[in-house]
Each structure stands twice: as C-alpha cells, then as structure tokens.
Amino acid sequence: AQTVTQSQPEMSVQEAETVTLSCTYDTSENNYYLFWYKQPPSRQMILVIRQEAYKQQNATENRFSVNFQKAAKSFSLKISDSQLGDTAMYFCAFMTIQGAQKLVFGQGTRLTINP
Amino acid sequence: SAVISQKPSRDICQRGTSLTIQCQVDSQVTMMFWYRQQPGQSLTLIATANQGSEATYESGFVIDKFPISRPNLTFSTLTVSNMSPEDSSIYLCSVEGRAGELFFGEGSRLTVL
C-alpha cells in the first residue's frame, strides 16, 4: 500500500519569503501522479500543482514549484514570494496511474504567512 | 476544471438521525468519489461511485452506514446513517479531471451532537 508522509505539521514564514514544504512517499509503482493541494479556511481543496512520475522535469505553476526526486521518493513544494493568501493547510497526495483513481493524502502541513 | 456543488454546506444533527449530502457536477463524469476529513485530520476515501452500479467502498466503510446513490453522470448523494458524534467531519465530493487530478467540492461540514 502507498503511504504519504509530511513531517512538518506546522510552518510559519514572513510575507515575501520563500518556504519549502516536505513530502515523502512509499510505493512499489513506477508510474504515478503526485499532487499538492491547498485547503484554506474555507475548506475547499484546491489543486496547486501536479507531477507525473515519468517526467524528469520538475513542475512549475507561477510561484509554486516542486523538487521531485523519484529515487528518494521525495516531492517537496516551494512557494516563492509568499503571500498572505497562501495561508492554508497543504496536503501532498499520491495517485497510482493504473487501477482506481484513489488519492492517498499525507497528514498535511499548516502554513501561516505572517505580514 | 469541473465545478462541483455540495449541499448542505454545513449542518448540525442529532445523534441517531441520518443526513443526505448532495453533489452536483457541471459536466458528465464517469466516477465520483466521496472523502471524509475528520477534525484536524487528512482526507480518507470513503467510496467510489459509478453510474449504474453499486459504489465501491474502502476498508472500514460499509454501505449500511454510508449508502451512496449515483442516478446519473452529474449527480451523487452520500447518506450518513444513524449518526454519532464520531461522524462529525467534513465530507467532500470529488471528480477526476482530464490529467488524472481530482477536483473537489467545497465540502459539507457535519456536526453531530
């Protein structure tokens, strides 16, 4: 079974700083997807970024980028020029490509951006 | 991305009663997924709902407790039956996007007294 681990329950940075959230996972699969989701206090789960395991290039979406290390099974999220609106719970998630489209989530990291 | 609407947004219920949560999607989708998020916890998949067949439940979840309907390709309901305080959670509906990602509704926050 796949597992996803986020070792940082909480993080806090000043506005405009760069912050990196850690995520590791365990799987025997070779092809899969990895995601970062954001859950602000409104509780809506919002997709931040997606990475396909077969792609070596790290995914980037504006201020958000990932450092995907397949051999190490690591998938960290970097937020550059952080903004107050980035304050939220961040969940790392894994999905196998074959079979059911089931997301396995990490425990989450509560990120606070301070003014 | 799909637009997913859930009702109710939140509710407070008495122990022993049942509540049905509705999920409406703005496009036809093959599979819909129901997740539970207990207070301060991550999301756990309850079941996968396919149109025209019985839902597939994950380990630890049973149909008698969480019956699901999927009458068409844009709608599903999840019922939380015979509720206890331990059922107090956010329940989220989700659908798959074109690139394998899941999109979520805004969630239904349930409090059981």
Tab-separated table of C-alpha atoms in Angstrom:
chain	number	residue	atom	x	y	z
A	1	ALA	CA	0.000	0.000	0.000
A	2	GLN	CA	1.115	3.515	-0.722
A	3	THR	CA	1.831	5.926	2.093
A	4	VAL	CA	2.499	9.652	2.086
A	5	THR	CA	4.350	11.400	4.891
A	6	GLN	CA	4.543	15.104	5.629
A	7	SER	CA	6.942	15.604	8.501
A	8	GLN	CA	6.181	19.272	9.174
A	9	PRO	CA	2.845	19.704	10.987
A	10	GLU	CA	3.186	23.494	11.012
A	11	MET	CA	5.298	26.165	9.365
A	12	SER	CA	5.329	29.918	9.554
A	13	VAL	CA	7.157	32.486	7.419
A	14	GLN	CA	7.062	36.192	6.726
A	15	GLU	CA	5.329	37.563	3.693
A	16	ALA	CA	7.541	37.609	0.558
A	17	GLU	CA	9.813	34.899	1.894
A	18	THR	CA	10.324	31.537	0.236
A	19	VAL	CA	9.132	28.395	2.009
A	20	THR	CA	9.568	24.710	1.239
A	21	LEU	CA	7.161	22.026	2.387
A	22	SER	CA	8.437	18.460	2.575
A	23	CYS	CA	6.744	15.270	1.429
A	24	THR	CA	7.961	11.715	1.109
A	25	TYR	CA	6.063	8.704	-0.119
A	26	ASP	CA	6.391	4.991	-0.370
A	27	THR	CA	5.299	2.925	-3.346
A	28	SER	CA	6.381	-0.019	-5.457
A	29	GLU	CA	4.788	1.511	-8.540
A	30	ASN	CA	6.909	3.041	-11.289
A	31	ASN	CA	4.270	5.269	-12.863
A	32	TYR	CA	2.101	7.514	-10.748
A	33	TYR	CA	0.984	11.067	-10.111
A	34	LEU	CA	1.908	13.343	-7.250
A	35	PHE	CA	-0.069	16.389	-6.204
A	36	TRP	CA	-0.040	19.268	-3.805
A	37	TYR	CA	-3.430	20.509	-2.656
A	38	LYS	CA	-4.178	23.628	-0.656
A	39	GLN	CA	-7.051	23.854	1.817
A	40	PRO	CA	-7.696	27.397	3.084
A	41	PRO	CA	-10.072	28.036	5.995
A	42	SER	CA	-12.951	27.962	3.521
A	43	ARG	CA	-12.150	24.189	3.440
A	44	GLN	CA	-12.258	23.886	-0.354
A	45	MET	CA	-9.485	21.626	-1.615
A	46	ILE	CA	-7.617	23.440	-4.363
A	47	LEU	CA	-5.118	21.770	-6.680
A	48	VAL	CA	-1.811	23.633	-6.541
A	49	ILE	CA	0.459	21.561	-8.730
A	50	ARG	CA	0.753	18.134	-10.347
A	51	GLN	CA	3.748	15.979	-11.268
A	52	GLU	CA	3.812	12.873	-13.419
A	53	ALA	CA	6.417	10.401	-12.196
A	54	TYR	CA	7.666	9.627	-15.700
A	55	LYS	CA	8.601	13.267	-16.271
A	56	GLN	CA	12.043	14.236	-15.042
A	57	GLN	CA	11.350	17.943	-15.294
A	58	ASN	CA	10.006	19.488	-12.127
A	59	ALA	CA	6.537	21.004	-12.442
A	60	THR	CA	6.109	24.750	-12.020
A	61	GLU	CA	2.994	26.889	-11.645
A	62	ASN	CA	3.795	30.571	-11.231
A	63	ARG	CA	5.167	30.968	-7.667
A	64	PHE	CA	4.816	27.267	-6.931
A	65	SER	CA	7.382	24.679	-7.939
A	66	VAL	CA	8.294	21.184	-6.868
A	67	ASN	CA	11.524	19.319	-6.304
A	68	PHE	CA	10.732	15.780	-7.406
A	69	GLN	CA	13.352	13.207	-6.500
A	70	LYS	CA	11.998	9.885	-7.731
A	71	ALA	CA	14.788	7.688	-6.411
A	72	ALA	CA	14.490	9.242	-2.980
A	73	LYS	CA	10.663	9.244	-3.208
A	74	SER	CA	10.596	12.870	-2.258
A	75	PHE	CA	8.246	15.569	-3.522
A	76	SER	CA	8.721	18.959	-1.889
A	77	LEU	CA	6.779	22.127	-2.674
A	78	LYS	CA	8.480	25.504	-2.875
A	79	ILE	CA	6.440	28.667	-2.588
A	80	SER	CA	8.303	31.765	-3.714
A	81	ASP	CA	7.420	35.333	-2.763
A	82	SER	CA	4.837	34.044	-0.308
A	83	GLN	CA	1.590	35.972	0.072
A	84	LEU	CA	-0.936	36.250	2.872
A	85	GLY	CA	-3.397	34.313	0.735
A	86	ASP	CA	-1.063	31.336	0.774
A	87	THR	CA	-2.025	30.702	4.390
A	88	ALA	CA	-3.686	27.278	4.383
A	89	MET	CA	-3.280	23.583	5.040
A	90	TYR	CA	-1.178	21.938	2.349
A	91	PHE	CA	-1.620	18.283	1.536
A	92	CYS	CA	0.704	16.133	-0.505
A	93	ALA	CA	-1.075	13.322	-2.345
A	94	PHE	CA	-0.232	10.246	-4.391
A	95	MET	CA	-2.234	8.501	-7.092
A	96	THR	CA	-1.320	5.365	-8.981
A	97	ILE	CA	-1.921	5.559	-12.721
A	98	GLN	CA	-3.217	2.041	-13.041
A	99	GLY	CA	-6.369	0.903	-11.326
A	100	ALA	CA	-8.706	3.051	-9.306
A	101	GLN	CA	-8.105	6.779	-9.229
A	102	LYS	CA	-7.695	6.925	-5.493
A	103	LEU	CA	-5.759	9.728	-3.867
A	104	VAL	CA	-3.677	8.897	-0.817
A	105	PHE	CA	-3.058	12.010	1.245
A	106	GLY	CA	-0.361	12.992	3.684
A	107	GLN	CA	-1.194	14.362	7.113
A	108	GLY	CA	-0.931	17.949	5.978
A	109	THR	CA	1.215	20.967	6.839
A	110	ARG	CA	-0.385	24.076	8.265
A	111	LEU	CA	1.348	27.056	6.660
A	112	THR	CA	0.937	30.547	8.035
A	113	ILE	CA	2.189	33.595	6.171
A	114	ASN	CA	2.739	36.495	8.535
A	115	PRO	CA	2.503	40.137	7.450
B	1	SER	CA	-11.752	22.121	-14.267
B	2	ALA	CA	-15.145	20.870	-13.105
B	3	VAL	CA	-17.487	22.942	-10.969
B	4	ILE	CA	-18.750	20.848	-8.077
B	5	SER	CA	-21.570	21.960	-5.790
B	6	GLN	CA	-22.380	20.313	-2.495
B	7	LYS	CA	-25.434	20.654	-0.268
B	8	PRO	CA	-25.705	21.259	2.592
B	9	SER	CA	-22.663	23.379	3.235
B	10	ARG	CA	-22.949	22.600	6.918
B	11	ASP	CA	-25.425	21.049	9.303
B	12	ILE	CA	-25.866	20.209	12.941
B	13	CYS	CA	-27.598	16.917	13.571
B	14	GLN	CA	-28.819	14.877	16.482
B	15	ARG	CA	-27.381	11.519	17.377
B	16	GLY	CA	-29.218	8.621	15.722
B	17	THR	CA	-30.514	10.595	12.758
B	18	SER	CA	-29.383	10.391	9.135
B	19	LEU	CA	-28.297	13.096	6.715
B	20	THR	CA	-28.001	13.024	2.941
B	21	ILE	CA	-25.354	15.120	1.217
B	22	GLN	CA	-25.806	16.018	-2.430
B	23	CYS	CA	-23.101	16.539	-5.020
B	24	GLN	CA	-23.781	18.126	-8.402
B	25	VAL	CA	-21.167	18.420	-11.172
B	26	ASP	CA	-21.411	20.757	-14.142
B	27	SER	CA	-20.254	18.070	-16.603
B	28	GLN	CA	-20.724	14.358	-17.086
B	29	VAL	CA	-18.173	12.240	-15.248
B	30	THR	CA	-17.691	8.502	-15.035
B	31	MET	CA	-16.603	8.263	-11.432
B	32	MET	CA	-17.346	10.355	-8.399
B	33	PHE	CA	-15.527	9.990	-5.117
B	34	TRP	CA	-16.579	10.665	-1.548
B	35	TYR	CA	-13.969	11.589	1.048
B	36	ARG	CA	-14.152	12.194	4.781
B	37	GLN	CA	-11.981	14.639	6.670
B	38	GLN	CA	-12.219	14.241	10.423
B	39	PRO	CA	-11.327	17.257	12.587
B	40	GLY	CA	-7.658	18.125	12.248
B	41	GLN	CA	-7.044	15.141	10.018
B	42	SER	CA	-6.273	14.411	6.410
B	43	LEU	CA	-8.730	13.112	3.819
B	44	THR	CA	-9.768	9.482	3.641
B	45	LEU	CA	-11.612	7.931	0.727
B	46	ILE	CA	-14.989	6.500	1.690
B	47	ALA	CA	-16.142	5.091	-1.652
B	48	THR	CA	-16.133	5.419	-5.408
B	49	ALA	CA	-19.494	5.889	-7.116
B	50	ASN	CA	-20.045	4.753	-10.697
B	51	GLN	CA	-23.247	5.463	-12.544
B	52	GLY	CA	-25.370	2.357	-12.948
B	53	SER	CA	-23.560	0.177	-10.459
B	54	GLU	CA	-23.077	-0.149	-6.735
B	55	ALA	CA	-20.475	2.006	-5.092
B	56	THR	CA	-17.119	0.513	-4.190
B	57	TYR	CA	-16.270	1.043	-0.525
B	58	GLU	CA	-12.856	1.335	1.057
B	59	SER	CA	-11.776	-0.704	4.015
B	60	GLY	CA	-13.510	0.474	7.163
B	61	PHE	CA	-16.560	1.875	5.388
B	62	VAL	CA	-19.770	-0.054	4.748
B	63	ILE	CA	-22.836	0.523	2.649
B	64	ASP	CA	-25.245	0.326	5.584
B	65	LYS	CA	-23.535	3.253	7.265
B	66	PHE	CA	-22.757	5.296	4.140
B	67	PRO	CA	-25.249	4.455	1.391
B	68	ILE	CA	-24.469	6.171	-1.896
B	69	SER	CA	-26.637	6.859	-4.905
B	70	ARG	CA	-25.468	7.695	-8.412
B	71	PRO	CA	-28.574	8.125	-10.544
B	72	ASN	CA	-26.838	9.862	-13.458
B	73	LEU	CA	-23.474	11.126	-14.693
B	74	THR	CA	-23.677	14.509	-12.972
B	75	PHE	CA	-25.108	13.751	-9.534
B	76	SER	CA	-24.458	11.653	-6.464
B	77	THR	CA	-25.595	11.519	-2.855
B	78	LEU	CA	-23.912	10.247	0.281
B	79	THR	CA	-26.023	9.435	3.334
B	80	VAL	CA	-24.502	9.274	6.790
B	81	SER	CA	-26.798	6.917	8.696
B	82	ASN	CA	-27.534	6.571	12.389
B	83	MET	CA	-25.076	9.319	13.187
B	84	SER	CA	-22.897	9.520	16.277
B	85	PRO	CA	-20.532	12.304	17.376
B	86	GLU	CA	-17.682	10.340	15.793
B	87	ASP	CA	-19.252	11.079	12.384
B	88	SER	CA	-18.617	14.794	12.835
B	89	SER	CA	-16.431	15.573	9.846
B	90	ILE	CA	-16.189	17.383	6.571
B	91	TYR	CA	-17.478	15.244	3.727
B	92	LEU	CA	-16.117	16.069	0.291
B	93	CYS	CA	-17.213	15.033	-3.158
B	94	SER	CA	-14.647	14.871	-5.945
B	95	VAL	CA	-14.347	14.038	-9.630
B	96	GLU	CA	-11.428	13.250	-11.868
B	97	GLY	CA	-10.014	15.796	-14.274
B	98	ARG	CA	-8.552	15.136	-17.702
B	99	ALA	CA	-4.996	14.822	-16.480
B	100	GLY	CA	-5.622	12.462	-13.586
B	101	GLU	CA	-6.080	15.133	-10.926
B	102	LEU	CA	-9.111	15.252	-8.672
B	103	PHE	CA	-11.295	18.308	-8.255
B	104	PHE	CA	-13.214	18.762	-5.045
B	105	GLY	CA	-16.444	20.324	-3.955
B	106	GLU	CA	-16.440	22.845	-1.141
B	107	GLY	CA	-17.297	20.172	1.387
B	108	SER	CA	-20.142	19.627	3.814
B	109	ARG	CA	-19.309	20.203	7.465
B	110	LEU	CA	-21.337	17.898	9.664
B	111	THR	CA	-21.573	18.252	13.432
B	112	VAL	CA	-23.338	15.539	15.395
B	113	LEU	CA	-24.480	16.360	18.920
